[in-house]
Amino acid sequence: MASSTPPEFHDAEDVLCDLLEQAVNASPSDGGAGKLQPRPAFYTFLPTDYSSMLDTQPIVVVQRIGGVATQRGQVDNALIELGAVAKTRAQAWHVLGNLRAWIAADGYRNATTPARIVSLEEVQGPTTPVWINPDHRYVKTIVQLNLRKPRT
């Protein structure tokens, strides 16, 4: 007997983390963001020991900040804050700039994912908000990741 519970959407934060991991590991000729060095670590939260982690690599934080399901509940329009934190302002901007370029070029179309992606686009340009530790720099942008419900 078939389940009457409709399938849930993929976790938009996890999907975007997976896509960005692929992006930084692929060369621009393969649709990637380039092999960023040092390679950033991707998280859906800010690790408590993030400050010591910055000694070896920048961090990219992927956090859902809103969005709704539309089209009769078939598409999840997730608004996600995508932020890079690094030891220097230049390094944070470099990381976020590479990821923004990959998003603008529809790089996700070359990625492998079980999610059914409708689109991924930047909806608010980058800003540099006041950060927890003024010695570090955090640069963020807001993207919208539209995911179709998994097929049953």
Tab-separated table of C-alpha atoms in Angstrom:
chain	number	residue	atom	x	y	z
A	1	MET	CA	0.000	0.000	0.000
A	2	ALA	CA	1.371	3.410	-0.954
A	3	SER	CA	2.099	5.914	1.781
A	4	SER	CA	-0.285	8.845	2.040
A	5	THR	CA	2.507	11.059	3.387
A	6	PRO	CA	3.852	13.276	0.607
A	7	PRO	CA	7.633	13.324	0.137
A	8	GLU	CA	9.466	16.071	1.926
A	9	PHE	CA	11.731	18.551	0.216
A	10	HIS	CA	15.474	18.041	0.288
A	11	ASP	CA	17.230	20.107	2.960
A	12	ALA	CA	18.106	23.276	1.010
A	13	GLU	CA	21.116	24.078	3.218
A	14	ASP	CA	22.617	20.618	2.702
A	15	VAL	CA	21.934	20.739	-1.037
A	16	LEU	CA	23.682	24.108	-1.361
A	17	CYS	CA	26.652	22.955	0.739
A	18	ASP	CA	27.036	19.916	-1.542
A	19	LEU	CA	26.817	22.074	-4.660
A	20	LEU	CA	29.398	24.564	-3.368
A	21	GLU	CA	31.779	21.762	-2.361
A	22	GLN	CA	31.622	20.539	-5.951
A	23	ALA	CA	32.056	24.088	-7.245
A	24	VAL	CA	35.341	24.709	-5.428
A	25	ASN	CA	36.694	21.342	-6.541
A	26	ALA	CA	35.987	21.892	-10.230
A	27	SER	CA	37.970	24.093	-12.575
A	28	PRO	CA	36.231	26.989	-14.347
A	29	SER	CA	36.504	25.103	-17.640
A	30	ASP	CA	34.408	22.356	-16.043
A	31	GLY	CA	31.825	24.848	-14.776
A	32	GLY	CA	33.389	25.186	-11.332
A	33	ALA	CA	34.398	28.123	-9.195
A	34	GLY	CA	38.032	27.198	-9.478
A	35	LYS	CA	40.237	25.446	-7.027
A	36	LEU	CA	40.245	28.005	-4.252
A	37	GLN	CA	43.356	27.895	-2.095
A	38	PRO	CA	43.090	27.572	0.746
A	39	ARG	CA	39.934	25.590	0.162
A	40	PRO	CA	37.033	26.844	2.303
A	41	ALA	CA	35.147	24.608	4.715
A	42	PHE	CA	31.350	24.600	4.347
A	43	TYR	CA	28.982	24.532	7.327
A	44	THR	CA	25.289	25.095	8.012
A	45	PHE	CA	26.282	26.789	11.275
A	46	LEU	CA	29.242	28.714	12.622
A	47	PRO	CA	31.467	26.289	14.566
A	48	THR	CA	32.274	27.441	18.087
A	49	ASP	CA	35.996	27.082	17.376
A	50	TYR	CA	35.749	28.926	14.056
A	51	SER	CA	38.394	31.452	15.072
A	52	SER	CA	41.142	28.831	15.325
A	53	MET	CA	39.958	27.215	12.086
A	54	LEU	CA	40.620	30.455	10.200
A	55	ASP	CA	44.347	29.905	10.704
A	56	THR	CA	44.200	27.225	8.006
A	57	GLN	CA	41.134	27.966	5.872
A	58	PRO	CA	38.207	30.326	5.356
A	59	ILE	CA	34.730	29.197	6.347
A	60	VAL	CA	31.535	29.438	4.325
A	61	VAL	CA	28.332	29.433	6.343
A	62	VAL	CA	25.120	28.376	4.572
A	63	GLN	CA	21.975	29.234	6.565
A	64	ARG	CA	18.364	29.227	5.488
A	65	ILE	CA	16.740	32.499	6.484
A	66	GLY	CA	13.284	32.082	4.964
A	67	GLY	CA	11.300	31.132	1.923
A	68	VAL	CA	8.066	29.290	1.236
A	69	ALA	CA	6.712	26.366	-0.728
A	70	THR	CA	4.708	27.499	-3.757
A	71	GLN	CA	3.033	26.167	-6.887
A	72	ARG	CA	0.657	24.040	-4.861
A	73	GLY	CA	3.437	22.883	-2.571
A	74	GLN	CA	5.626	21.481	-5.333
A	75	VAL	CA	8.541	23.961	-5.186
A	76	ASP	CA	10.454	25.086	-2.099
A	77	ASN	CA	11.777	28.618	-2.628
A	78	ALA	CA	14.507	28.727	0.009
A	79	LEU	CA	16.196	32.017	0.856
A	80	ILE	CA	19.697	31.257	2.056
A	81	GLU	CA	22.384	33.479	3.515
A	82	LEU	CA	25.715	32.512	2.027
A	83	GLY	CA	28.567	34.017	4.012
A	84	ALA	CA	32.341	33.766	3.921
A	85	VAL	CA	34.415	34.480	7.008
A	86	ALA	CA	38.184	34.711	6.806
A	87	LYS	CA	41.188	36.234	8.540
A	88	THR	CA	41.241	39.126	6.091
A	89	ARG	CA	38.635	41.150	4.249
A	90	ALA	CA	40.345	40.419	0.927
A	91	GLN	CA	40.265	36.662	1.507
A	92	ALA	CA	36.563	36.697	2.487
A	93	TRP	CA	35.673	38.737	-0.604
A	94	HIS	CA	37.767	36.446	-2.814
A	95	VAL	CA	35.956	33.333	-1.600
A	96	LEU	CA	32.494	34.871	-1.870
A	97	GLY	CA	33.329	36.424	-5.252
A	98	ASN	CA	34.257	33.040	-6.705
A	99	LEU	CA	31.061	31.462	-5.393
A	100	ARG	CA	28.915	34.343	-6.693
A	101	ALA	CA	30.491	34.009	-10.147
A	102	TRP	CA	29.743	30.278	-10.125
A	103	ILE	CA	26.112	30.953	-9.156
A	104	ALA	CA	25.755	33.669	-11.834
A	105	ALA	CA	27.098	31.260	-14.473
A	106	ASP	CA	24.509	28.600	-13.492
A	107	GLY	CA	27.341	26.308	-12.410
A	108	TYR	CA	24.875	24.158	-10.483
A	109	ARG	CA	23.710	22.724	-13.813
A	110	ASN	CA	27.016	20.805	-14.033
A	111	ALA	CA	26.824	19.492	-10.464
A	112	THR	CA	25.623	16.082	-9.351
A	113	THR	CA	22.795	16.070	-6.829
A	114	PRO	CA	19.731	13.958	-6.055
A	115	ALA	CA	17.744	17.187	-5.581
A	116	ARG	CA	15.567	18.487	-8.387
A	117	ILE	CA	16.848	22.041	-8.749
A	118	VAL	CA	14.621	24.558	-10.518
A	119	SER	CA	17.038	27.476	-10.141
A	120	LEU	CA	19.723	29.069	-8.004
A	121	GLU	CA	20.270	32.818	-8.104
A	122	GLU	CA	21.541	35.694	-6.038
A	123	VAL	CA	18.696	37.898	-4.800
A	124	GLN	CA	20.641	40.372	-2.652
A	125	GLY	CA	24.174	41.492	-3.344
A	126	PRO	CA	27.049	41.209	-0.889
A	127	THR	CA	27.338	43.155	2.335
A	128	THR	CA	29.887	43.232	5.121
A	129	PRO	CA	27.943	43.312	8.405
A	130	VAL	CA	29.426	43.973	11.836
A	131	TRP	CA	30.988	40.677	12.895
A	132	ILE	CA	31.480	38.826	16.182
A	133	ASN	CA	35.241	39.382	16.075
A	134	PRO	CA	36.252	42.642	14.368
A	135	ASP	CA	39.633	41.098	13.500
A	136	HIS	CA	37.883	38.696	11.103
A	137	ARG	CA	35.796	39.622	8.109
A	138	TYR	CA	32.389	38.247	7.188
A	139	VAL	CA	30.918	38.932	3.760
A	140	LYS	CA	27.476	37.640	2.899
A	141	THR	CA	24.986	37.519	0.085
A	142	ILE	CA	21.498	36.070	-0.124
A	143	VAL	CA	20.596	33.462	-2.704
A	144	GLN	CA	17.367	31.743	-3.590
A	145	LEU	CA	17.506	28.000	-4.182
A	146	ASN	CA	14.311	26.643	-5.707
A	147	LEU	CA	13.883	22.904	-5.224
A	148	ARG	CA	11.160	20.749	-6.692
A	149	LYS	CA	9.713	18.050	-4.464
A	150	PRO	CA	11.260	14.606	-4.962
A	151	ARG	CA	9.324	12.254	-7.178
A	152	THR	CA	7.446	9.505	-5.405
